[in-house]
XYZ file of C-alpha atoms in Angstrom:
279
model
C 2.610 -52.175 32.168
C 4.039 -50.265 29.258
C 2.003 -49.884 26.153
C 3.657 -51.034 22.940
C 4.752 -48.241 20.699
C 2.903 -48.251 17.294
C 4.961 -47.338 14.302
C 3.207 -47.121 10.969
C 4.286 -49.239 8.054
C 5.968 -47.312 5.319
C 3.870 -47.432 2.134
C 4.924 -49.552 -0.632
C 3.203 -48.306 -3.824
C 3.717 -44.907 -5.486
C 0.195 -43.834 -4.868
C 0.388 -44.505 -1.103
C 3.824 -42.933 -0.928
C 2.332 -39.751 -2.490
C -0.667 -39.793 -0.290
C 1.599 -40.228 2.706
C 3.798 -37.380 1.747
C 0.867 -35.002 1.185
C -0.848 -35.996 4.351
C 2.397 -35.355 6.442
C 3.179 -32.151 4.510
C -0.327 -30.685 5.382
C 0.409 -31.314 9.160
C 3.549 -29.078 8.639
C 1.465 -26.500 6.856
C -0.935 -26.261 9.734
C 2.072 -25.922 11.955
C 3.446 -22.974 10.064
C 0.112 -21.275 9.728
C -0.342 -21.526 13.538
C 3.038 -19.882 14.006
C 2.077 -17.194 11.573
C -1.132 -16.259 13.267
C 0.467 -16.516 16.791
C 3.001 -13.953 15.593
C 1.188 -10.632 14.998
C 4.353 -8.846 14.122
C 5.107 -11.249 11.353
C 1.629 -11.146 10.084
C 1.473 -7.484 10.192
C 4.819 -7.165 8.219
C 3.065 -9.192 5.323
C 0.599 -6.388 5.079
C 2.391 -3.157 6.210
C 5.502 -3.607 4.211
C 3.667 -3.751 0.892
C 1.693 -0.671 1.877
C 4.917 1.266 2.561
C 6.243 0.105 -0.975
C 2.988 1.155 -2.665
C 3.095 4.589 -1.071
C 6.955 5.036 -1.595
C 6.938 4.122 -5.310
C 3.348 5.187 -6.153
C 3.394 8.667 -4.837
C 7.141 9.697 -4.253
C 8.652 8.268 -7.423
C 5.698 7.751 -9.603
C 5.394 11.353 -10.905
C 8.964 11.099 -12.525
C 8.191 7.981 -14.488
C 6.413 7.802 -17.778
C 4.180 4.844 -18.513
C 4.728 3.103 -22.040
C 1.651 4.023 -24.028
C 0.351 6.343 -21.401
C -1.802 5.563 -18.418
C -1.871 5.952 -14.604
C 1.428 4.932 -13.070
C -0.132 3.391 -10.052
C -1.989 1.037 -12.329
C 1.235 0.216 -14.028
C 3.031 -0.185 -10.802
C 0.534 -2.577 -9.086
C 1.396 -5.769 -11.067
C 5.036 -5.340 -10.362
C 4.410 -4.821 -6.696
C 2.379 -8.170 -6.652
C 5.094 -9.862 -8.681
C 7.847 -8.727 -6.420
C 5.863 -9.762 -3.325
C 5.729 -13.266 -5.055
C 9.503 -13.123 -5.483
C 9.931 -12.222 -1.828
C 8.497 -15.499 -0.933
C 12.098 -16.821 -1.267
C 13.086 -14.749 1.696
C 10.164 -15.981 4.062
C 10.904 -19.608 3.231
C 14.655 -19.591 3.480
C 14.636 -18.057 6.939
C 11.893 -20.391 8.154
C 13.883 -23.455 6.941
C 17.287 -22.374 8.114
C 15.652 -21.552 11.521
C 14.210 -25.035 11.805
C 17.419 -26.644 10.722
C 19.471 -24.573 13.314
C 16.984 -25.249 16.202
C 17.047 -28.989 15.635
C 13.423 -29.115 14.460
C 14.463 -30.768 11.233
C 16.130 -33.597 13.300
C 12.945 -34.199 15.126
C 11.131 -34.455 11.840
C 13.621 -37.036 10.557
C 13.282 -39.014 13.694
C 9.523 -39.420 13.052
C 7.930 -41.890 10.738
C 7.093 -39.359 8.097
C 7.697 -39.004 4.427
C 11.185 -37.329 3.685
C 9.543 -35.082 1.063
C 6.728 -33.895 3.369
C 8.912 -31.395 5.083
C 10.004 -29.449 2.006
C 6.338 -29.902 0.682
C 4.959 -28.503 3.936
C 7.183 -25.343 3.732
C 6.364 -24.645 0.151
C 2.591 -24.842 0.763
C 2.757 -22.898 3.907
C 4.843 -20.180 1.974
C 1.834 -20.171 -0.624
C -0.645 -19.648 2.211
C 1.405 -16.768 3.558
C 1.384 -15.410 0.078
C -2.372 -15.357 0.001
C -2.316 -13.227 3.177
C 0.286 -10.988 1.439
C -1.507 -10.678 -1.788
C -4.741 -9.828 0.105
C -2.919 -7.043 1.900
C -1.393 -5.713 -1.314
C -4.816 -5.794 -3.038
C -6.420 -3.704 -0.304
C -3.531 -1.172 -0.689
C -3.877 -1.268 -4.433
C -7.575 -0.528 -4.425
C -7.044 2.282 -2.015
C -4.554 3.977 -4.305
C -6.798 3.568 -7.269
C -5.706 0.407 -8.974
C -8.356 -1.957 -10.478
C -8.553 -4.818 -12.982
C -10.470 -4.060 -16.184
C -11.012 -7.399 -17.869
C -13.507 -9.158 -15.717
C -13.504 -11.538 -13.020
C -11.908 -14.680 -14.594
C -8.959 -12.841 -16.078
C -8.451 -11.255 -12.766
C -8.467 -14.623 -11.085
C -6.088 -15.808 -13.835
C -3.606 -13.077 -12.922
C -3.711 -14.086 -9.296
C -3.309 -17.833 -10.442
C -0.049 -16.791 -12.253
C 1.144 -15.146 -9.107
C 0.459 -17.948 -6.804
C 2.147 -20.424 -9.078
C 5.170 -18.335 -9.214
C 5.046 -17.872 -5.487
C 4.852 -21.661 -4.998
C 7.737 -22.250 -7.456
C 10.140 -19.805 -5.724
C 9.185 -21.434 -2.343
C 11.116 -24.431 -3.465
C 14.129 -22.284 -4.101
C 13.610 -20.864 -0.518
C 13.645 -24.320 0.995
C 16.687 -25.352 -0.971
C 18.591 -22.223 0.033
C 17.407 -22.614 3.655
C 18.962 -26.104 3.697
C 22.106 -24.743 2.283
C 22.680 -21.845 4.617
C 21.840 -23.844 7.675
C 21.573 -20.885 10.135
C 18.928 -18.203 10.418
C 21.659 -15.577 10.672
C 23.215 -16.522 7.386
C 19.856 -16.681 5.736
C 19.067 -13.283 6.931
C 22.196 -11.846 5.407
C 21.413 -13.436 2.066
C 17.811 -12.339 2.039
C 18.527 -8.711 0.917
C 20.277 -10.091 -2.150
C 16.800 -11.131 -3.497
C 15.730 -7.543 -3.749
C 17.892 -6.642 -6.789
C 16.426 -9.629 -8.585
C 13.053 -8.074 -8.124
C 14.298 -4.597 -9.313
C 15.979 -5.758 -12.577
C 12.860 -6.173 -14.568
C 9.854 -4.257 -15.558
C 8.347 -4.207 -12.178
C 8.797 -0.403 -11.437
C 9.987 1.119 -14.802
C 10.056 0.027 -18.493
C 13.039 -2.035 -19.588
C 13.368 0.085 -22.787
C 15.759 2.635 -21.237
C 18.102 0.245 -19.667
C 21.651 -0.517 -21.259
C 21.357 -3.370 -23.887
C 23.014 -5.992 -21.722
C 20.972 -5.050 -18.625
C 17.734 -5.096 -20.702
C 18.391 -8.642 -22.016
C 18.627 -9.741 -18.278
C 15.635 -7.680 -17.377
C 13.427 -9.112 -20.153
C 14.501 -12.691 -19.340
C 13.959 -12.181 -15.725
C 11.047 -14.400 -14.664
C 9.583 -11.615 -12.715
C 9.218 -9.480 -15.838
C 7.054 -12.253 -17.431
C 4.910 -12.617 -14.210
C 4.430 -8.626 -14.123
C 3.639 -8.448 -17.875
C 1.125 -11.324 -17.345
C -0.733 -9.549 -14.707
C -0.834 -6.251 -16.723
C -2.088 -8.169 -19.670
C -4.727 -10.182 -17.894
C -5.861 -7.182 -15.705
C -5.862 -4.720 -18.480
C -3.325 -2.355 -16.853
C -1.098 -0.145 -18.893
C 2.443 -1.165 -19.878
C 1.802 -4.604 -21.193
C 4.125 -5.729 -23.952
C 3.335 -7.884 -26.950
C 4.320 -8.387 -30.640
C 7.688 -6.635 -31.374
C 9.152 -6.941 -28.099
C 11.754 -9.321 -26.821
C 10.885 -13.133 -27.021
C 9.947 -13.910 -23.523
C 7.444 -11.010 -23.267
C 5.752 -11.746 -26.690
C 3.552 -14.177 -24.749
C 4.169 -13.290 -21.120
C 1.564 -15.634 -19.615
C 2.880 -18.727 -21.186
C 6.520 -17.487 -20.385
C 5.579 -16.987 -16.705
C 3.949 -20.562 -16.481
C 7.066 -22.159 -18.132
C 9.393 -20.320 -15.832
C 7.395 -21.483 -12.794
C 7.226 -25.062 -13.904
C 10.859 -25.187 -14.782
C 11.768 -23.746 -11.350
C 9.781 -26.445 -9.651
C 11.219 -29.205 -11.929
C 14.725 -28.027 -10.814
C 14.412 -26.935 -7.335
C 12.062 -29.507 -5.951
C 14.248 -32.632 -6.525
C 17.270 -30.633 -5.302
C 15.514 -29.490 -2.107
C 14.335 -33.006 -1.288
C 17.832 -34.440 -1.911
C 19.440 -31.709 0.183
C 17.034 -32.433 3.030
C 17.947 -36.249 2.878
C 21.604 -35.468 2.550
C 21.500 -33.228 5.556
C 20.589 -36.104 7.711
C 23.712 -38.123 6.945
């Protein structure tokens, strides 16, 4: 005797649809986290790579760079390193999504009675969870080299909240690009292109000495707003303010607007692309 196959009824209301997508999405988040913790090499790279960057820029190049307004370069550097790691969340997500697409995992997801938005949502939240591990590793390295926040617990937490919001936002860009590239090899070739985006900003050096046209790009680069937000909230040297370019006059607001804007554009496109790829 064969048991009847039970297929859940798709939800009808907006609320039940949202709850369905979130529930399915968190199943995928758990899957991605299990993969991460079963892959010691990948987990180690989330911690070791930031440590190498801190040592390289903090000790090898740091002595040649003047901090605006004075101060310790490693304290100036660390908010930029955190912001760069948030930006690199694009690379992690794009390779994961492209790999799932190439291996047919996405086709299996589509054959299941699950919300279409759950898969992109699950990848972005798992990228956020990976980011937490990454930020913890960077924070340990930062404390070892002498960095510390100076403006109290809540402003320190606010700085990390800005970083996590930005990491979540760029995760949607990673999902969209992963669905466009389709193969993990193509995604791997594209990931190094993200690095210049992280460099053209105030992450490692002040933008004041850049050519005029490049300084405009750097000041409007969202990573500059995120970096400046952390410097301001943590009381580290180099934060801008009045008299600087428009996006950096209120960096916290600018960083939040950039993150919300990226989500507003990339999330619908990623869900649309995921649905279109099934046709």
